[in-house]
Structure formats: C-alpha cells, structure tokens
PDB file of C-alpha atoms in Angstrom:
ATOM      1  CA  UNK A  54    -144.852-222.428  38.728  1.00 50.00           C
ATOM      2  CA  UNK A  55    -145.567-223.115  42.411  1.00 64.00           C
ATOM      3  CA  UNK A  56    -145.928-226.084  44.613  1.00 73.00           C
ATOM      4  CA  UNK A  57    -147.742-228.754  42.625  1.00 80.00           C
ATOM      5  CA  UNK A  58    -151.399-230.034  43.763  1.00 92.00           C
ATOM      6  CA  UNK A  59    -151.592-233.796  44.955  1.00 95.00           C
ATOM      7  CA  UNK A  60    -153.811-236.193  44.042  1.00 97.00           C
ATOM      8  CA  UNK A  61    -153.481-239.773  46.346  1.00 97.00           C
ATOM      9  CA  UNK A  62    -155.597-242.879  45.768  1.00 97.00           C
ATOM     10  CA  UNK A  63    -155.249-245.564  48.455  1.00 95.00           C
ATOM     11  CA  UNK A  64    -155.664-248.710  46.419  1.00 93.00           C
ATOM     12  CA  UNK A  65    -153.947-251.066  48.334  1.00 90.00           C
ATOM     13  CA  UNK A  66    -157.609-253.225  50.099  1.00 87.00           C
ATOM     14  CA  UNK A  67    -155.399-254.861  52.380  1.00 88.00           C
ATOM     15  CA  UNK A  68    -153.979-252.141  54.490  1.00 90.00           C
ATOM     16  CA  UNK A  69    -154.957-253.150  58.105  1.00 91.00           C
ATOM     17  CA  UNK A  70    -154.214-249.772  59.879  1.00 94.00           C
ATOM     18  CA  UNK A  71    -154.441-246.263  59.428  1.00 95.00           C
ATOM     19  CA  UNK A  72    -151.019-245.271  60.286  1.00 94.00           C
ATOM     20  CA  UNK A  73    -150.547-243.649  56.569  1.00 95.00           C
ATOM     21  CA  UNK A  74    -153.398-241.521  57.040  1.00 96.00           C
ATOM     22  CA  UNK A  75    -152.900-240.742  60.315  1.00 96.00           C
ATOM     23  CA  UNK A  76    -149.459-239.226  59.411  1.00 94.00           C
ATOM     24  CA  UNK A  77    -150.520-237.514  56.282  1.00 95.00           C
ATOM     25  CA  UNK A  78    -153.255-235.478  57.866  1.00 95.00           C
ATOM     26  CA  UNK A  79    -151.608-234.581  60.722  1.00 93.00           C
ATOM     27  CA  UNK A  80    -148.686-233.499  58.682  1.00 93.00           C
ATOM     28  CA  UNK A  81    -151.344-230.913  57.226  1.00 95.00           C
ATOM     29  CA  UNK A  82    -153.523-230.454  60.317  1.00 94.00           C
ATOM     30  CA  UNK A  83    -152.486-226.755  61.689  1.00 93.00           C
ATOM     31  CA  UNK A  84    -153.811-225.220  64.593  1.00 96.00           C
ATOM     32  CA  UNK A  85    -156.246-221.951  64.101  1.00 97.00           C
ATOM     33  CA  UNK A  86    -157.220-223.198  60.901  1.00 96.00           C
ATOM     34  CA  UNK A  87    -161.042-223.684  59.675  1.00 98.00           C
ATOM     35  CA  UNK A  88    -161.885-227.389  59.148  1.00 98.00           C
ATOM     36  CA  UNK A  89    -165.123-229.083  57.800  1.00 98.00           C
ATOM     37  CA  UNK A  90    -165.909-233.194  58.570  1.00 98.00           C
ATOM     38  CA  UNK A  91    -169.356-234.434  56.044  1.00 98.00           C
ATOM     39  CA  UNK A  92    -170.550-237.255  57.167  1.00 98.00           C
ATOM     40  CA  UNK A  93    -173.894-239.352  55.884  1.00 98.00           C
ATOM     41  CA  UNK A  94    -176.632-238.449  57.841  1.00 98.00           C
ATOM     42  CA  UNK A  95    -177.112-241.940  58.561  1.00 97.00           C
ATOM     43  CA  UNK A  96    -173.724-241.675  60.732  1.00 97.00           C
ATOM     44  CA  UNK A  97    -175.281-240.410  64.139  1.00 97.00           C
ATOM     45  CA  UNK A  98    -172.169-241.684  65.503  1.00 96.00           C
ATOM     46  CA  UNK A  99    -169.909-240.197  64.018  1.00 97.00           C
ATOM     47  CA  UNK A 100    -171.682-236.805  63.637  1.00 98.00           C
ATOM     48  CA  UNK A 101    -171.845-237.180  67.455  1.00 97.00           C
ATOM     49  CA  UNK A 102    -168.023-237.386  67.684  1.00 96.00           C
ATOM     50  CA  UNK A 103    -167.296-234.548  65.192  1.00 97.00           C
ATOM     51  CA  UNK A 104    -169.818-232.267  66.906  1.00 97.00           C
ATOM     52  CA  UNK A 105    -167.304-232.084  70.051  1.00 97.00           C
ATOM     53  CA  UNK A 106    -165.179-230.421  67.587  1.00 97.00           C
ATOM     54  CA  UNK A 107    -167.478-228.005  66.179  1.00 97.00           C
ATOM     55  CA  UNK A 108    -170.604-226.951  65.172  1.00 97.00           C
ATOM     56  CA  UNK A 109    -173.689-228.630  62.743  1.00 97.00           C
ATOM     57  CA  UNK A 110    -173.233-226.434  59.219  1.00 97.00           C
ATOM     58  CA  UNK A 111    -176.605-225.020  57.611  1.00 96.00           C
ATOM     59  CA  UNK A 112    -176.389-227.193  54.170  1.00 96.00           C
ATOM     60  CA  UNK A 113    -178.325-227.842  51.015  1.00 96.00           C
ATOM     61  CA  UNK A 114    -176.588-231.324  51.851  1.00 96.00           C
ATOM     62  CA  UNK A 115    -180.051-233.536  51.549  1.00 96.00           C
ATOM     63  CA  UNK A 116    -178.012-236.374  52.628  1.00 97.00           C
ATOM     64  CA  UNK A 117    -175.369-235.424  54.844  1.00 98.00           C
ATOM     65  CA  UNK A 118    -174.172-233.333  57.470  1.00 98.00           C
ATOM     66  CA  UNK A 119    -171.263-230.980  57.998  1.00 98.00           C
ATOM     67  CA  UNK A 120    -169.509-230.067  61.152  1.00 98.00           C
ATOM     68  CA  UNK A 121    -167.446-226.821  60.706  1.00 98.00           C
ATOM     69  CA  UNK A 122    -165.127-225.396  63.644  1.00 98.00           C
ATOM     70  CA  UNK A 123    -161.958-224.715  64.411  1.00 97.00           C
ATOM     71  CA  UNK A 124    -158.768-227.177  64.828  1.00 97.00           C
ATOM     72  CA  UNK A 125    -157.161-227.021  67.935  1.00 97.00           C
ATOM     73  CA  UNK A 126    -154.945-229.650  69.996  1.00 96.00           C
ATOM     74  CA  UNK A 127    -158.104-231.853  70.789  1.00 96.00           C
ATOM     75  CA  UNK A 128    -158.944-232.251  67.298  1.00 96.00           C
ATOM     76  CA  UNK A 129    -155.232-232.710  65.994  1.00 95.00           C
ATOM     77  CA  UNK A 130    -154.641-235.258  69.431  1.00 96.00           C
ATOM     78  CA  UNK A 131    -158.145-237.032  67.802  1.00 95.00           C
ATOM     79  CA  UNK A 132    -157.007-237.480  64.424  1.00 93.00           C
ATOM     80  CA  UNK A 133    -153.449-238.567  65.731  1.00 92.00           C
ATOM     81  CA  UNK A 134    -155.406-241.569  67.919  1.00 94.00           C
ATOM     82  CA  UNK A 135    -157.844-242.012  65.176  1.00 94.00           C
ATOM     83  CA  UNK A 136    -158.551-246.181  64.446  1.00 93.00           C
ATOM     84  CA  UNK A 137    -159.011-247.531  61.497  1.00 95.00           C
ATOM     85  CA  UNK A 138    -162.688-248.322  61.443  1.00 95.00           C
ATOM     86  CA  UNK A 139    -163.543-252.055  61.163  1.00 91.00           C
ATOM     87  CA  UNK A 140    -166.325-251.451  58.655  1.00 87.00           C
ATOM     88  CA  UNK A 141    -164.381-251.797  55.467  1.00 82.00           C
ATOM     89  CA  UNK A 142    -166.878-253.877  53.031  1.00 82.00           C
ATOM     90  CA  UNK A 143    -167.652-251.145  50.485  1.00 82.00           C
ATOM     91  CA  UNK A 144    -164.432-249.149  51.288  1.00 85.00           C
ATOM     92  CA  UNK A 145    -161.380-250.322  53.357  1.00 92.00           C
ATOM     93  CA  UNK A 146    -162.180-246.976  55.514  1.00 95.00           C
ATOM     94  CA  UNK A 147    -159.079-245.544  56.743  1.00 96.00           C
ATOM     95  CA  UNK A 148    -161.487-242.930  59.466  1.00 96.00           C
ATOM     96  CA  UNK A 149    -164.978-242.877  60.540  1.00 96.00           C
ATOM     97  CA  UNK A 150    -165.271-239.784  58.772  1.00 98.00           C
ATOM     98  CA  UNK A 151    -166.800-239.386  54.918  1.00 98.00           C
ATOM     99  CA  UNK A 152    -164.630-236.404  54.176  1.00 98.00           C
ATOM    100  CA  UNK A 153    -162.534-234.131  56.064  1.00 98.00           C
ATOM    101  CA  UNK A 154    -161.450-230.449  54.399  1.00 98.00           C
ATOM    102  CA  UNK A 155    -158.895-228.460  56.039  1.00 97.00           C
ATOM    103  CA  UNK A 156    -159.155-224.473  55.142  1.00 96.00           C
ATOM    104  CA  UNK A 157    -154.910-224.622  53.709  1.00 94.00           C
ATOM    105  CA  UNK A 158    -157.077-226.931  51.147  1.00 95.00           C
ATOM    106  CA  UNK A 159    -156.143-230.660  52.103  1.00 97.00           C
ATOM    107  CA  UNK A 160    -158.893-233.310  51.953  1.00 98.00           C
ATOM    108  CA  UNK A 161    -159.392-236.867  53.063  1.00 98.00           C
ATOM    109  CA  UNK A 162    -162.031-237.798  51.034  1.00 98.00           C
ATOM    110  CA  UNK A 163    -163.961-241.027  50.466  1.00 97.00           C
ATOM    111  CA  UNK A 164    -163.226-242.399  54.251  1.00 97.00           C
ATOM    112  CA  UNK A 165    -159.808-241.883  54.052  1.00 97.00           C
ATOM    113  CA  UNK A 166    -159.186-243.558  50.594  1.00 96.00           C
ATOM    114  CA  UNK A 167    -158.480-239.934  48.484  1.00 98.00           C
ATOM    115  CA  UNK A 168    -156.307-237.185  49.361  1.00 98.00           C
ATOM    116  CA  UNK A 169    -156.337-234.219  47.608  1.00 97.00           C
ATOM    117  CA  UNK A 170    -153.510-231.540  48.900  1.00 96.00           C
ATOM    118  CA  UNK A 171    -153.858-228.186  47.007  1.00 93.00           C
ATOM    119  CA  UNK A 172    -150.459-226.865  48.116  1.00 85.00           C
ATOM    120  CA  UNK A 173    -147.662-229.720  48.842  1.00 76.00           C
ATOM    121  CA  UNK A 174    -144.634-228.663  50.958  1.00 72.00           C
ATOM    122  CA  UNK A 175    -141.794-229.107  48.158  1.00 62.00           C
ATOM    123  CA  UNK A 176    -139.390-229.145  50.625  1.00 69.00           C
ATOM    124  CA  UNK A 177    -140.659-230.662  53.373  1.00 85.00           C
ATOM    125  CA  UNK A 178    -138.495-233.660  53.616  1.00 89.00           C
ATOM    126  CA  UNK A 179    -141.070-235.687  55.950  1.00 90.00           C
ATOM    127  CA  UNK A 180    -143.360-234.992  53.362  1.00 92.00           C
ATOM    128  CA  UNK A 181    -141.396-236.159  50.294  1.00 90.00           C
ATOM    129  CA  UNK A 182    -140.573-239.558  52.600  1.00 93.00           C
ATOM    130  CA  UNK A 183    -144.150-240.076  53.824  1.00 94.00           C
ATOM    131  CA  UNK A 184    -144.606-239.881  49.659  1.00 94.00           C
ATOM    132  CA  UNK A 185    -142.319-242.864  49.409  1.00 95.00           C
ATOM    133  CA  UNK A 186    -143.532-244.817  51.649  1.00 94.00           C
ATOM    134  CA  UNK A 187    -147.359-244.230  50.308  1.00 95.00           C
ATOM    135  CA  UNK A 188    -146.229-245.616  46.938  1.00 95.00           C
ATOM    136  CA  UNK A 189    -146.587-249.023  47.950  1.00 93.00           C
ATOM    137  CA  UNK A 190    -150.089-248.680  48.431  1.00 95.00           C
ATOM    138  CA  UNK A 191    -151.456-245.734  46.300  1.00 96.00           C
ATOM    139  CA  UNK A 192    -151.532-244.047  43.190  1.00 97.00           C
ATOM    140  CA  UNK A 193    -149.580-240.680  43.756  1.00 96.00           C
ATOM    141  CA  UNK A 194    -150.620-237.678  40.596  1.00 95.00           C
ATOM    142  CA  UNK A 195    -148.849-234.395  40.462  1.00 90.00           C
ATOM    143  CA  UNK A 196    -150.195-231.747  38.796  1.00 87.00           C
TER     144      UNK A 196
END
C-alpha cells in the first residue's frame, strides 16, 4: 500500500494565528508545480492578490473565480508571510483564500480550515512533527 491520504480538520475556533497553516502548505508548496486559488466572486480583493500569481481560469464556477499559474518563489515567499485574516465570524479563516489546490494534490480548503494531502511524506520527519503538533487543534484521518 503506499503513502496514506490525509484528511485535517482545524477545529480548534480559538487559534489566533496562522502559523500551522503557514507551515503545512509550505511544507507542500514546490516550485514548477501547477496551482489553482477559488475564491468567491464577491472577493475582488483577494482575486486581485491571487491574480499577481497567475491568470483568471475560464469556469462553469457561477459563483467564484479561479486563478491558475504557476508557483514560484513569490508565491511560496506569499504564502510563507500570509496573515491570518481578521474576518473569522463564519469561519476562523486561517488565509484570505477560499481554497488553494496544489497540482502534487494538497488542498487548503474552506479558508484554511481543511486540508486534504493526497500523498503524505511517510518519512518526512518535519512532517510527522508538524502532525503532532496539529493534534491539539484538529482532527487528523488517515486513509
């Protein structure tokens, strides 16, 4: 059997930075790879910041939009300096961003809240701590 998929549920409200996230996605964030950010349309802002990254994604999205590029050091130095957005009333948003989909098939879903990791390192020591340390404030599922 091969590397088993992870399934992360931040359900810890009171989490006051992003520093979890922060490290998790740029653990999975790898230069030359294809990367996709959805964001409501209503989130000009946002879809203003992505679209230095890439390019606006022909959709049957009614309600959002995608940005689709490339990552590079920018977008890895963004996500790195990413701050936790203050908006938190419906979800204690962890990034500005909706969703984020990496092509190696890691997600950030649900504003940072859901992580879905396709192929986990399973011997990535970094990894396996950063799992340990996520306990405290998430549900962790291995399948």
């Amino acid at each position: 059997m091969g590397n088993p998929q992870i399934g992360i549920e931040i359900i810890d409200k009171s989490l006051t930075d992003n520093h979890y996230w922060r490290k998790l996605v740029t653990m999975f964030a790898l230069v030359g790879m294809r990367f996709e950010i959805h964001c409501w349309n209503e989130e000009t802002e946002e879809i203003k910041a992505a679209s230095i990254y890439g390019e606006v994604k022909t959709s049957d999205w009614e309600f959002g939009t995608i940005i689709e590029g490339m990552l590079d050091e920018k977008f890895i130095e963004m996500i790195y300096h990413t701050i936790k957005p203050q908006d938190t009333e419906i979800h204690n948003k962890m990034t500005p961003f909706f969703s984020i989909f990496f092509e190696n098939g890691f997600s950030s879903e649900h504003y940072g809240t859901e992580f879905h990791i396709l192929s986990a390192p399973t011997e990535d020591l970094n990894f396996t701590a950063l799992l340990e340390e996520i306990r405290e404030y998430a549900i962790i599922n291995k399948y």
